[in-house]
């Protein structure tokens, strides 16, 4: 009961937290892009290792390779979106305090269209997570049945 009361107390002190991270220029951008590059290198290493190992031909590993492929595409798309955002002038955006209300203003040029399309990265990230979950599910069931 005491733990529940403590939980309620802290629940009253909590402010909303959004899953949006703003990086201060220029160090934030460089460190964030470096993280993308390291992630790409790690994915390429894993894909190379899986290609070199012929014993890994089962369904869970196939799902895992598909997830790596989609995570690689998502990462490259996110990097392109970051670079395109730096190319656009600040007047191209309506940026109120709430990050969920940010709007890309017209007229739309090819850079704005590319930026908009690059921000549809969930179309790559969701399949990546789906295949990762399928892979983990199949790994779990194969180990459970042994």
mmCIF file with all atom_site columns, C-alpha atoms in Angstrom, residues 61-131:
data_model
loop_
_atom_site.group_PDB
_atom_site.id
_atom_site.type_symbol
_atom_site.label_atom_id
_atom_site.label_alt_id
_atom_site.label_comp_id
_atom_site.label_asym_id
_atom_site.label_entity_id
_atom_site.label_seq_id
_atom_site.pdbx_PDB_ins_code
_atom_site.Cartn_x
_atom_site.Cartn_y
_atom_site.Cartn_z
_atom_site.occupancy
_atom_site.B_iso_or_equiv
_atom_site.pdbx_formal_charge
_atom_site.auth_seq_id
_atom_site.auth_comp_id
_atom_site.auth_asym_id
_atom_site.auth_atom_id
_atom_site.pdbx_PDB_model_num
ATOM 1  C CA . UNK A 1 61  ? 17.763 -15.632 -39.187 1.00 0.00 ? 61  UNK A CA 1
ATOM 2  C CA . UNK A 1 62  ? 16.026 -14.734 -42.430 1.00 0.00 ? 62  UNK A CA 1
ATOM 3  C CA . UNK A 1 63  ? 13.635 -12.483 -40.511 1.00 0.00 ? 63  UNK A CA 1
ATOM 4  C CA . UNK A 1 64  ? 16.612 -10.981 -38.695 1.00 0.00 ? 64  UNK A CA 1
ATOM 5  C CA . UNK A 1 65  ? 18.347 -10.185 -42.001 1.00 0.00 ? 65  UNK A CA 1
ATOM 6  C CA . UNK A 1 66  ? 15.168 -8.513  -43.276 1.00 0.00 ? 66  UNK A CA 1
ATOM 7  C CA . UNK A 1 67  ? 15.010 -6.411  -40.111 1.00 0.00 ? 67  UNK A CA 1
ATOM 8  C CA . UNK A 1 68  ? 18.639 -5.376  -40.574 1.00 0.00 ? 68  UNK A CA 1
ATOM 9  C CA . UNK A 1 69  ? 17.945 -4.446  -44.190 1.00 0.00 ? 69  UNK A CA 1
ATOM 10 C CA . UNK A 1 70  ? 14.991 -2.235  -43.227 1.00 0.00 ? 70  UNK A CA 1
ATOM 11 C CA . UNK A 1 71  ? 16.926 -0.680  -40.321 1.00 0.00 ? 71  UNK A CA 1
ATOM 12 C CA . UNK A 1 72  ? 19.723 0.128   -42.775 1.00 0.00 ? 72  UNK A CA 1
ATOM 13 C CA . UNK A 1 73  ? 17.282 1.812   -45.162 1.00 0.00 ? 73  UNK A CA 1
ATOM 14 C CA . UNK A 1 74  ? 15.660 3.673   -42.268 1.00 0.00 ? 74  UNK A CA 1
ATOM 15 C CA . UNK A 1 75  ? 19.039 4.911   -41.053 1.00 0.00 ? 75  UNK A CA 1
ATOM 16 C CA . UNK A 1 76  ? 20.084 6.156   -44.484 1.00 0.00 ? 76  UNK A CA 1
ATOM 17 C CA . UNK A 1 77  ? 16.695 7.838   -44.888 1.00 0.00 ? 77  UNK A CA 1
ATOM 18 C CA . UNK A 1 78  ? 17.014 9.524   -41.483 1.00 0.00 ? 78  UNK A CA 1
ATOM 19 C CA . UNK A 1 79  ? 20.487 10.787  -42.362 1.00 0.00 ? 79  UNK A CA 1
ATOM 20 C CA . UNK A 1 80  ? 19.173 12.214  -45.632 1.00 0.00 ? 80  UNK A CA 1
ATOM 21 C CA . UNK A 1 81  ? 16.333 13.929  -43.761 1.00 0.00 ? 81  UNK A CA 1
ATOM 22 C CA . UNK A 1 82  ? 18.800 15.499  -41.325 1.00 0.00 ? 82  UNK A CA 1
ATOM 23 C CA . UNK A 1 83  ? 20.956 16.839  -44.151 1.00 0.00 ? 83  UNK A CA 1
ATOM 24 C CA . UNK A 1 84  ? 17.935 18.148  -46.052 1.00 0.00 ? 84  UNK A CA 1
ATOM 25 C CA . UNK A 1 85  ? 16.667 19.955  -42.964 1.00 0.00 ? 85  UNK A CA 1
ATOM 26 C CA . UNK A 1 86  ? 19.979 21.788  -42.703 1.00 0.00 ? 86  UNK A CA 1
ATOM 27 C CA . UNK A 1 87  ? 19.691 22.804  -46.367 1.00 0.00 ? 87  UNK A CA 1
ATOM 28 C CA . UNK A 1 88  ? 16.280 24.412  -45.937 1.00 0.00 ? 88  UNK A CA 1
ATOM 29 C CA . UNK A 1 89  ? 16.079 27.961  -44.569 1.00 0.00 ? 89  UNK A CA 1
ATOM 30 C CA . UNK A 1 90  ? 14.414 28.538  -41.212 1.00 0.00 ? 90  UNK A CA 1
ATOM 31 C CA . UNK A 1 91  ? 11.598 30.418  -42.984 1.00 0.00 ? 91  UNK A CA 1
ATOM 32 C CA . UNK A 1 92  ? 10.558 27.126  -44.609 1.00 0.00 ? 92  UNK A CA 1
ATOM 33 C CA . UNK A 1 93  ? 9.147  25.919  -41.279 1.00 0.00 ? 93  UNK A CA 1
ATOM 34 C CA . UNK A 1 94  ? 6.499  27.021  -38.816 1.00 0.00 ? 94  UNK A CA 1
ATOM 35 C CA . UNK A 1 95  ? 8.081  26.030  -35.499 1.00 0.00 ? 95  UNK A CA 1
ATOM 36 C CA . UNK A 1 96  ? 5.887  26.684  -32.449 1.00 0.00 ? 96  UNK A CA 1
ATOM 37 C CA . UNK A 1 97  ? 6.993  25.520  -28.992 1.00 0.00 ? 97  UNK A CA 1
ATOM 38 C CA . UNK A 1 98  ? 5.112  22.232  -29.307 1.00 0.00 ? 98  UNK A CA 1
ATOM 39 C CA . UNK A 1 99  ? 7.183  19.997  -31.633 1.00 0.00 ? 99  UNK A CA 1
ATOM 40 C CA . UNK A 1 100 ? 4.053  18.125  -32.727 1.00 0.00 ? 100 UNK A CA 1
ATOM 41 C CA . UNK A 1 101 ? 2.706  21.304  -34.350 1.00 0.00 ? 101 UNK A CA 1
ATOM 42 C CA . UNK A 1 102 ? 5.709  21.943  -36.618 1.00 0.00 ? 102 UNK A CA 1
ATOM 43 C CA . UNK A 1 103 ? 4.675  22.559  -40.234 1.00 0.00 ? 103 UNK A CA 1
ATOM 44 C CA . UNK A 1 104 ? 6.577  22.707  -43.512 1.00 0.00 ? 104 UNK A CA 1
ATOM 45 C CA . UNK A 1 105 ? 5.479  25.885  -45.291 1.00 0.00 ? 105 UNK A CA 1
ATOM 46 C CA . UNK A 1 106 ? 4.913  26.292  -49.032 1.00 0.00 ? 106 UNK A CA 1
ATOM 47 C CA . UNK A 1 107 ? 5.586  26.839  -51.829 1.00 0.00 ? 107 UNK A CA 1
ATOM 48 C CA . UNK A 1 108 ? 7.079  23.367  -52.151 1.00 0.00 ? 108 UNK A CA 1
ATOM 49 C CA . UNK A 1 109 ? 10.406 23.033  -53.961 1.00 0.00 ? 109 UNK A CA 1
ATOM 50 C CA . UNK A 1 110 ? 12.196 19.778  -54.778 1.00 0.00 ? 110 UNK A CA 1
ATOM 51 C CA . UNK A 1 111 ? 14.198 20.059  -51.521 1.00 0.00 ? 111 UNK A CA 1
ATOM 52 C CA . UNK A 1 112 ? 11.019 20.500  -49.498 1.00 0.00 ? 112 UNK A CA 1
ATOM 53 C CA . UNK A 1 113 ? 9.416  17.521  -51.239 1.00 0.00 ? 113 UNK A CA 1
ATOM 54 C CA . UNK A 1 114 ? 12.519 15.410  -50.599 1.00 0.00 ? 114 UNK A CA 1
ATOM 55 C CA . UNK A 1 115 ? 12.527 16.512  -46.962 1.00 0.00 ? 115 UNK A CA 1
ATOM 56 C CA . UNK A 1 116 ? 8.831  15.640  -46.617 1.00 0.00 ? 116 UNK A CA 1
ATOM 57 C CA . UNK A 1 117 ? 9.248  12.210  -48.208 1.00 0.00 ? 117 UNK A CA 1
ATOM 58 C CA . UNK A 1 118 ? 12.347 11.495  -46.106 1.00 0.00 ? 118 UNK A CA 1
ATOM 59 C CA . UNK A 1 119 ? 10.292 12.200  -42.994 1.00 0.00 ? 119 UNK A CA 1
ATOM 60 C CA . UNK A 1 120 ? 8.029  9.269   -43.838 1.00 0.00 ? 120 UNK A CA 1
ATOM 61 C CA . UNK A 1 121 ? 10.706 7.111   -42.213 1.00 0.00 ? 121 UNK A CA 1
ATOM 62 C CA . UNK A 1 122 ? 8.150  5.152   -40.215 1.00 0.00 ? 122 UNK A CA 1
ATOM 63 C CA . UNK A 1 123 ? 7.375  3.330   -43.474 1.00 0.00 ? 123 UNK A CA 1
ATOM 64 C CA . UNK A 1 124 ? 10.829 1.762   -43.100 1.00 0.00 ? 124 UNK A CA 1
ATOM 65 C CA . UNK A 1 125 ? 11.165 1.597   -39.332 1.00 0.00 ? 125 UNK A CA 1
ATOM 66 C CA . UNK A 1 126 ? 7.875  -0.218  -38.652 1.00 0.00 ? 126 UNK A CA 1
ATOM 67 C CA . UNK A 1 127 ? 8.674  -3.135  -41.013 1.00 0.00 ? 127 UNK A CA 1
ATOM 68 C CA . UNK A 1 128 ? 12.154 -3.320  -39.465 1.00 0.00 ? 128 UNK A CA 1
ATOM 69 C CA . UNK A 1 129 ? 10.662 -3.680  -36.000 1.00 0.00 ? 129 UNK A CA 1
ATOM 70 C CA . UNK A 1 130 ? 8.065  -6.155  -37.297 1.00 0.00 ? 130 UNK A CA 1
ATOM 71 C CA . UNK A 1 131 ? 10.727 -8.433  -38.777 1.00 0.00 ? 131 UNK A CA 1
#
